[in-house]
């Protein structure tokens, strides 16, 4: 039997519609219009497309577009200066440093200049610690999008076996933390895992965040399991994921397609984080 498809575009559209209303209500209540400062250094074509899409979406949600574009040869000190200015600027609710930055820049100290209450990517050491300790803070966008999709389709992952394939700081680790915080029994598999297929067959939910095209095949999947594909690969035939969609959808109960699954959720959760950031700063200012 073919799996039911998780429609990420529809869920993302719903999240964005709700956010538009929440942004308007927050603006009416506080007089504050949430503002997103995307920071792009250089002219990487893929990054330009991503940033343009984030800017368009934030404006559509009623937020201020506070984009900053720096030339490719900007020094580390000048990027740091801009990030410090944005950190201190009360009009800026969220700061997003678009990665990768040009090779002469060291991204780690740049990311650390983003205060936790403006860290809409959820990548600073402080945000990672807040997630690990289950304290309020901003969570990374793609992992939050995975949880939002599971919730939207009422996937019962509390107590369930979830296998996350991948342990990156951007996706694998934070998605595993979010799932543990929601009481899933989580296994993190990675490049050194022995017999990955056997590990995955124990899963009620598989989250593939590997970066290897078509790695997850039908023999990895317990019949009826939910399969979430975070991978994105560009090929001559278009986009595809870490999951062999045709084969796996014959076995799984629910599955995300690529494109149209996790991808659309990432920007929706970025917008959600920008509003949460504005709310958090408002609360901190009241104390
Ligand atoms: P990454 O390269 O940083 O991490 C990949 C992880 O997979 C590593 O932890 C590695 O141990 C593990 N791995 C690699 N080969 C493996 C193998 N053969 N078996 C088991 N584990 C293996 O990648 P990332 O940043 O986490 O991204 C993963 C994928 O998700 C990429 O395709 C990326 O393009 C995509 N991505 C999508 C979105 C989105 O919005 N949909 C966002 C971020 C990343």
Tab-separated table of C-alpha atoms and ligand atoms in Angstrom:
chain	number	residue	atom	x	y	z
A	1	UNK	CA	0.000	0.000	0.000
A	2	UNK	CA	1.355	3.439	-0.901
A	3	UNK	CA	2.185	5.816	1.943
A	4	UNK	CA	0.158	8.960	2.586
A	5	UNK	CA	2.059	12.107	1.674
A	6	UNK	CA	2.908	14.789	4.235
A	7	UNK	CA	2.168	18.080	2.473
A	8	UNK	CA	4.820	20.489	3.779
A	9	UNK	CA	3.666	23.302	1.507
A	10	UNK	CA	0.160	23.217	2.987
A	11	UNK	CA	1.412	23.046	6.596
A	12	UNK	CA	3.910	25.874	5.963
A	13	UNK	CA	1.182	28.025	4.377
A	14	UNK	CA	-0.999	27.481	7.463
A	15	UNK	CA	1.861	28.400	9.815
A	16	UNK	CA	2.522	31.568	7.789
A	17	UNK	CA	-1.152	32.595	7.730
A	18	UNK	CA	-1.419	32.159	11.515
A	19	UNK	CA	1.798	34.102	11.990
A	20	UNK	CA	0.517	37.014	9.942
A	21	UNK	CA	-2.365	37.343	12.393
A	22	UNK	CA	-0.086	36.933	15.420
A	23	UNK	CA	2.326	39.577	14.082
A	24	UNK	CA	-0.563	42.024	13.549
A	25	UNK	CA	-1.878	41.362	17.077
A	26	UNK	CA	1.596	41.799	18.625
A	27	UNK	CA	2.107	45.035	16.646
A	28	UNK	CA	-1.296	46.368	17.773
A	29	UNK	CA	-0.608	45.466	21.413
A	30	UNK	CA	2.992	46.684	21.733
A	31	UNK	CA	3.527	49.142	18.854
A	32	UNK	CA	6.500	46.960	17.826
A	33	UNK	CA	6.801	45.636	14.287
A	34	UNK	CA	9.046	42.559	14.380
A	35	UNK	CA	12.088	43.091	12.111
A	36	UNK	CA	14.357	40.493	10.519
A	37	UNK	CA	17.961	41.446	9.688
A	38	UNK	CA	19.331	38.950	7.185
A	39	UNK	CA	23.087	39.457	6.724
A	40	UNK	CA	24.601	38.339	3.426
A	41	UNK	CA	28.333	38.629	2.794
A	42	UNK	CA	29.315	38.261	-0.863
A	43	UNK	CA	27.427	37.130	-3.956
A	44	UNK	CA	26.995	33.352	-3.640
A	45	UNK	CA	24.059	32.742	-6.055
A	46	UNK	CA	22.335	30.050	-3.933
A	47	UNK	CA	22.619	32.224	-0.785
A	48	UNK	CA	21.183	35.213	-2.695
A	49	UNK	CA	18.139	33.125	-3.669
A	50	UNK	CA	17.633	31.868	-0.081
A	51	UNK	CA	17.996	35.348	1.422
A	52	UNK	CA	15.624	36.907	-1.139
A	53	UNK	CA	13.022	34.292	-0.254
A	54	UNK	CA	13.437	34.894	3.515
A	55	UNK	CA	13.084	38.655	2.996
A	56	UNK	CA	9.965	38.319	0.816
A	57	UNK	CA	8.347	35.939	3.296
A	58	UNK	CA	9.068	38.164	6.295
A	59	UNK	CA	7.476	41.167	4.548
A	60	UNK	CA	4.451	39.028	3.586
A	61	UNK	CA	4.066	38.152	7.299
A	62	UNK	CA	3.977	41.863	8.210
A	63	UNK	CA	7.567	42.116	9.450
A	64	UNK	CA	10.181	44.774	8.657
A	65	UNK	CA	12.884	43.768	6.176
A	66	UNK	CA	16.167	44.990	7.704
A	67	UNK	CA	18.474	43.198	5.261
A	68	UNK	CA	22.206	44.004	5.207
A	69	UNK	CA	24.436	43.129	2.244
A	70	UNK	CA	28.214	43.354	2.595
A	71	UNK	CA	30.778	42.959	-0.229
A	72	UNK	CA	32.592	39.605	-0.544
A	73	UNK	CA	35.910	41.111	0.612
A	74	UNK	CA	34.550	42.562	3.890
A	75	UNK	CA	36.971	41.957	6.767
A	76	UNK	CA	36.146	39.867	9.831
A	77	UNK	CA	36.305	43.063	11.938
A	78	UNK	CA	33.771	44.856	9.724
A	79	UNK	CA	31.294	41.951	9.798
A	80	UNK	CA	31.729	41.852	13.582
A	81	UNK	CA	31.050	45.599	13.783
A	82	UNK	CA	27.801	45.222	11.816
A	83	UNK	CA	26.640	42.295	13.969
A	84	UNK	CA	27.322	44.309	17.147
A	85	UNK	CA	25.269	47.208	15.753
A	86	UNK	CA	22.367	44.894	14.892
A	87	UNK	CA	22.580	43.270	18.332
A	88	UNK	CA	22.195	46.704	19.967
A	89	UNK	CA	19.481	48.024	17.607
A	90	UNK	CA	15.999	47.764	19.189
A	91	UNK	CA	14.331	47.749	15.722
A	92	UNK	CA	16.051	44.427	14.977
A	93	UNK	CA	14.151	41.455	16.444
A	94	UNK	CA	16.058	38.700	14.675
A	95	UNK	CA	19.536	38.403	13.134
A	96	UNK	CA	20.314	35.749	10.552
A	97	UNK	CA	23.882	35.448	9.255
A	98	UNK	CA	23.537	33.585	5.953
A	99	UNK	CA	25.972	30.670	5.768
A	100	UNK	CA	28.364	29.823	4.254
A	101	UNK	CA	30.327	33.069	4.583
A	102	UNK	CA	33.314	33.689	2.214
A	103	UNK	CA	36.356	31.503	2.961
A	104	UNK	CA	38.489	34.288	4.520
A	105	UNK	CA	35.915	34.738	7.318
A	106	UNK	CA	35.636	32.548	10.437
A	107	UNK	CA	31.888	32.003	10.976
A	108	UNK	CA	32.000	30.661	14.570
A	109	UNK	CA	32.944	33.925	16.367
A	110	UNK	CA	30.526	35.838	14.103
A	111	UNK	CA	27.603	33.603	15.104
A	112	UNK	CA	28.494	34.049	18.777
A	113	UNK	CA	27.959	37.834	18.471
A	114	UNK	CA	24.230	37.233	17.981
A	115	UNK	CA	22.465	37.565	21.363
A	116	UNK	CA	20.318	34.541	22.258
A	117	UNK	CA	17.128	36.606	22.173
A	118	UNK	CA	17.811	37.564	18.509
A	119	UNK	CA	19.254	34.196	17.410
A	120	UNK	CA	16.515	33.189	14.944
A	121	UNK	CA	18.696	30.384	13.515
A	122	UNK	CA	19.162	28.918	17.016
A	123	UNK	CA	22.840	28.170	16.316
A	124	UNK	CA	24.735	30.069	19.039
A	125	UNK	CA	26.283	28.122	21.915
A	126	UNK	CA	23.794	29.751	24.277
A	127	UNK	CA	20.771	28.696	22.180
A	128	UNK	CA	22.135	25.140	21.888
A	129	UNK	CA	22.543	25.055	25.691
A	130	UNK	CA	19.032	26.370	26.272
A	131	UNK	CA	17.656	23.614	24.019
A	132	UNK	CA	19.755	20.953	25.799
A	133	UNK	CA	18.454	22.159	29.171
A	134	UNK	CA	14.895	22.466	27.836
A	135	UNK	CA	14.817	26.172	28.754
A	136	UNK	CA	12.937	28.801	26.745
A	137	UNK	CA	14.900	29.976	23.722
A	138	UNK	CA	14.911	29.991	19.932
A	139	UNK	CA	15.245	26.588	18.265
A	140	UNK	CA	16.882	25.876	14.872
A	141	UNK	CA	14.398	26.274	12.020
A	142	UNK	CA	14.610	23.010	10.054
A	143	UNK	CA	14.425	20.785	13.186
A	144	UNK	CA	11.433	22.813	14.457
A	145	UNK	CA	9.828	22.359	11.050
A	146	UNK	CA	10.198	18.568	11.359
A	147	UNK	CA	8.388	18.615	14.734
A	148	UNK	CA	5.682	20.897	13.325
A	149	UNK	CA	5.074	18.446	10.445
A	150	UNK	CA	4.845	15.445	12.803
A	151	UNK	CA	2.376	17.372	14.971
A	152	UNK	CA	0.340	18.515	11.974
A	153	UNK	CA	-0.183	14.864	10.971
A	154	UNK	CA	-0.744	13.675	14.563
A	155	UNK	CA	2.211	11.286	14.402
A	156	UNK	CA	2.372	9.729	17.894
A	157	UNK	CA	6.083	10.001	18.647
A	158	UNK	CA	5.844	10.200	22.463
A	159	UNK	CA	7.493	6.992	23.701
A	160	UNK	CA	7.968	5.825	20.107
A	161	UNK	CA	11.274	4.716	18.578
A	162	UNK	CA	12.704	7.474	16.409
A	163	UNK	CA	15.914	7.061	14.438
A	164	UNK	CA	17.589	10.295	13.348
A	165	UNK	CA	20.215	9.688	10.662
A	166	UNK	CA	22.843	12.461	10.881
A	167	UNK	CA	24.419	14.291	13.815
A	168	UNK	CA	25.077	17.771	12.378
A	169	UNK	CA	24.751	20.885	14.519
A	170	UNK	CA	22.280	22.294	12.005
A	171	UNK	CA	19.824	19.387	11.827
A	172	UNK	CA	20.636	15.969	13.333
A	173	UNK	CA	21.584	16.956	16.899
A	174	UNK	CA	18.899	19.604	17.467
A	175	UNK	CA	16.110	17.495	15.947
A	176	UNK	CA	17.143	14.620	18.236
A	177	UNK	CA	17.038	16.986	21.256
A	178	UNK	CA	13.619	18.317	20.312
A	179	UNK	CA	12.319	14.751	19.969
A	180	UNK	CA	13.786	13.690	23.335
A	181	UNK	CA	12.204	16.768	24.920
A	182	UNK	CA	8.901	15.498	23.520
A	183	UNK	CA	9.490	12.064	25.103
A	184	UNK	CA	10.489	10.079	22.016
A	185	UNK	CA	13.014	7.246	22.392
A	186	UNK	CA	15.714	8.564	20.095
A	187	UNK	CA	18.625	6.832	18.394
A	188	UNK	CA	21.125	9.023	16.541
A	189	UNK	CA	22.712	7.134	13.651
A	190	UNK	CA	25.668	8.529	11.683
A	191	UNK	CA	28.473	7.675	9.292
A	192	UNK	CA	30.057	5.169	11.737
A	193	UNK	CA	26.813	3.378	12.631
A	194	UNK	CA	26.978	-0.391	12.014
A	195	UNK	CA	24.167	-1.919	9.966
A	196	UNK	CA	22.209	1.283	9.479
A	197	UNK	CA	19.344	-0.559	7.760
A	198	UNK	CA	18.804	-2.807	10.828
A	199	UNK	CA	18.889	0.215	13.184
A	200	UNK	CA	16.360	2.036	11.017
A	201	UNK	CA	14.029	-0.981	10.885
A	202	UNK	CA	13.465	-0.531	14.650
A	203	UNK	CA	12.007	2.929	14.017
A	204	UNK	CA	8.430	4.092	14.159
A	205	UNK	CA	9.733	7.381	12.748
A	206	UNK	CA	12.862	7.909	10.647
A	207	UNK	CA	14.308	11.408	10.205
A	208	UNK	CA	16.935	11.384	7.446
A	209	UNK	CA	19.358	14.332	7.573
A	210	UNK	CA	22.359	12.774	5.905
A	211	UNK	CA	23.206	14.544	2.659
A	212	UNK	CA	23.487	11.233	0.730
A	213	UNK	CA	21.019	11.021	-2.121
A	214	UNK	CA	18.593	8.083	-1.894
A	215	UNK	CA	20.425	6.444	1.063
A	216	UNK	CA	17.229	5.305	2.803
A	217	UNK	CA	15.731	2.471	0.773
A	218	UNK	CA	12.630	0.321	1.330
A	219	UNK	CA	14.589	-2.309	3.305
A	220	UNK	CA	15.368	0.363	5.995
A	221	UNK	CA	11.711	0.893	6.760
A	222	UNK	CA	9.332	-0.967	9.064
A	223	UNK	CA	5.929	-1.281	7.362
A	224	UNK	CA	3.729	1.672	8.291
A	225	UNK	CA	6.570	3.832	9.694
A	226	UNK	CA	6.731	7.603	9.177
A	227	UNK	CA	9.665	8.825	7.081
A	228	UNK	CA	10.812	12.453	7.175
A	229	UNK	CA	13.341	13.409	4.515
A	230	UNK	CA	15.424	16.501	5.302
A	231	UNK	CA	17.960	15.959	2.500
A	232	UNK	CA	18.075	18.191	-0.542
A	233	UNK	CA	19.968	17.227	-3.698
A	234	UNK	CA	19.896	19.116	-6.987
A	235	UNK	CA	20.168	16.949	-10.103
A	236	UNK	CA	19.317	17.154	-13.796
A	237	UNK	CA	15.885	15.705	-13.017
A	238	UNK	CA	15.209	18.318	-10.276
A	239	UNK	CA	15.307	18.093	-6.488
A	240	UNK	CA	15.460	14.824	-4.542
A	241	UNK	CA	16.192	13.789	-0.964
A	242	UNK	CA	18.071	11.312	1.221
A	243	UNK	CA	15.180	8.870	0.828
A	244	UNK	CA	14.444	6.706	-2.221
A	245	UNK	CA	10.915	8.070	-2.411
A	246	UNK	CA	9.473	5.614	-4.967
A	247	UNK	CA	10.642	2.500	-3.099
A	248	UNK	CA	10.075	3.731	0.468
A	249	UNK	CA	6.569	5.018	-0.200
A	250	UNK	CA	5.546	1.402	-0.954
A	251	UNK	CA	6.398	0.447	2.669
A	252	UNK	CA	6.007	3.569	4.841
A	253	UNK	CA	2.717	4.790	6.296
A	254	UNK	CA	3.511	8.498	5.954
A	255	UNK	CA	6.288	10.193	4.006
A	256	UNK	CA	7.535	13.673	3.122
A	257	UNK	CA	8.260	14.331	-0.554
A	258	UNK	CA	11.242	16.363	-1.812
A	259	UNK	CA	10.440	19.020	-2.852
A	260	UNK	CA	7.339	19.989	-0.878
A	261	UNK	CA	8.073	18.325	2.475
A	262	UNK	CA	10.510	19.692	5.061
A	263	UNK	CA	11.913	22.429	2.772
A	264	UNK	CA	8.938	24.845	2.933
A	265	UNK	CA	8.847	24.510	6.738
A	266	UNK	CA	12.297	26.035	7.251
A	267	UNK	CA	11.315	29.590	6.250
A	268	UNK	CA	7.958	29.286	8.036
A	269	UNK	CA	9.807	28.447	11.272
A	270	UNK	CA	12.279	31.297	10.691
A	271	UNK	CA	9.335	33.710	10.617
A	272	UNK	CA	7.891	32.072	13.702
A	273	UNK	CA	11.268	32.488	15.463
A	274	UNK	CA	11.408	36.170	14.476
A	275	UNK	CA	8.057	36.824	16.147
A	276	UNK	CA	9.097	34.758	19.208
A	277	UNK	CA	12.318	36.829	19.341
A	278	UNK	CA	10.334	40.086	19.313
A	279	UNK	CA	8.059	38.735	22.069
A	280	UNK	CA	11.041	37.606	24.135
A	281	UNK	CA	12.720	41.024	23.858
A	282	UNK	CA	9.460	42.732	24.784
A	283	UNK	CA	9.153	40.528	27.892
A	284	UNK	CA	12.800	41.145	28.857
A	285	UNK	CA	12.269	44.927	28.488
A	286	UNK	CA	9.271	44.770	30.871
A	287	UNK	CA	11.326	43.103	33.649
B	1	LIG	P1	26.028	17.440	7.315
B	1	LIG	O1	26.885	17.004	6.150
B	1	LIG	O2	26.512	18.516	8.202
B	1	LIG	O3	25.751	16.168	8.242
B	1	LIG	C1	25.439	14.921	7.689
B	1	LIG	C2	25.419	13.870	8.770
B	1	LIG	O4	25.088	12.634	8.174
B	1	LIG	C3	26.734	13.699	9.502
B	1	LIG	O5	26.473	13.771	10.892
B	1	LIG	C4	27.216	12.295	9.128
B	1	LIG	O6	27.738	11.574	10.255
B	1	LIG	C5	25.958	11.617	8.657
B	1	LIG	N1	26.268	10.705	7.529
B	1	LIG	C6	26.954	10.995	6.418
B	1	LIG	N2	27.010	9.889	5.623
B	1	LIG	C7	26.338	8.909	6.261
B	1	LIG	C8	26.049	7.560	5.954
B	1	LIG	N3	26.453	6.994	4.811
B	1	LIG	N4	25.326	6.857	6.855
B	1	LIG	C9	24.887	7.413	7.996
B	1	LIG	N5	25.120	8.710	8.336
B	1	LIG	C10	25.858	9.429	7.483
B	1	LIG	O7	24.612	17.774	6.678
B	1	LIG	P2	23.357	18.633	7.262
B	1	LIG	O8	23.697	20.064	7.277
B	1	LIG	O9	22.825	17.993	8.495
B	1	LIG	O10	22.317	18.394	6.071
B	1	LIG	C11	21.827	17.092	5.762
B	1	LIG	C12	20.971	17.181	4.517
B	1	LIG	O11	19.852	18.033	4.799
B	1	LIG	C13	21.667	17.824	3.308
B	1	LIG	O12	21.185	17.176	2.135
B	1	LIG	C14	21.193	19.268	3.351
B	1	LIG	O13	21.179	19.852	2.053
B	1	LIG	C15	19.790	19.087	3.874
B	1	LIG	N6	19.232	20.263	4.565
B	1	LIG	C16	17.956	20.601	4.266
B	1	LIG	C17	17.346	21.654	4.913
B	1	LIG	C18	15.928	21.996	4.581
B	1	LIG	O14	15.493	23.111	4.790
B	1	LIG	N7	15.168	21.031	4.072
B	1	LIG	C19	18.041	22.385	5.883
B	1	LIG	C20	19.346	21.985	6.208
B	1	LIG	C21	19.925	20.912	5.548
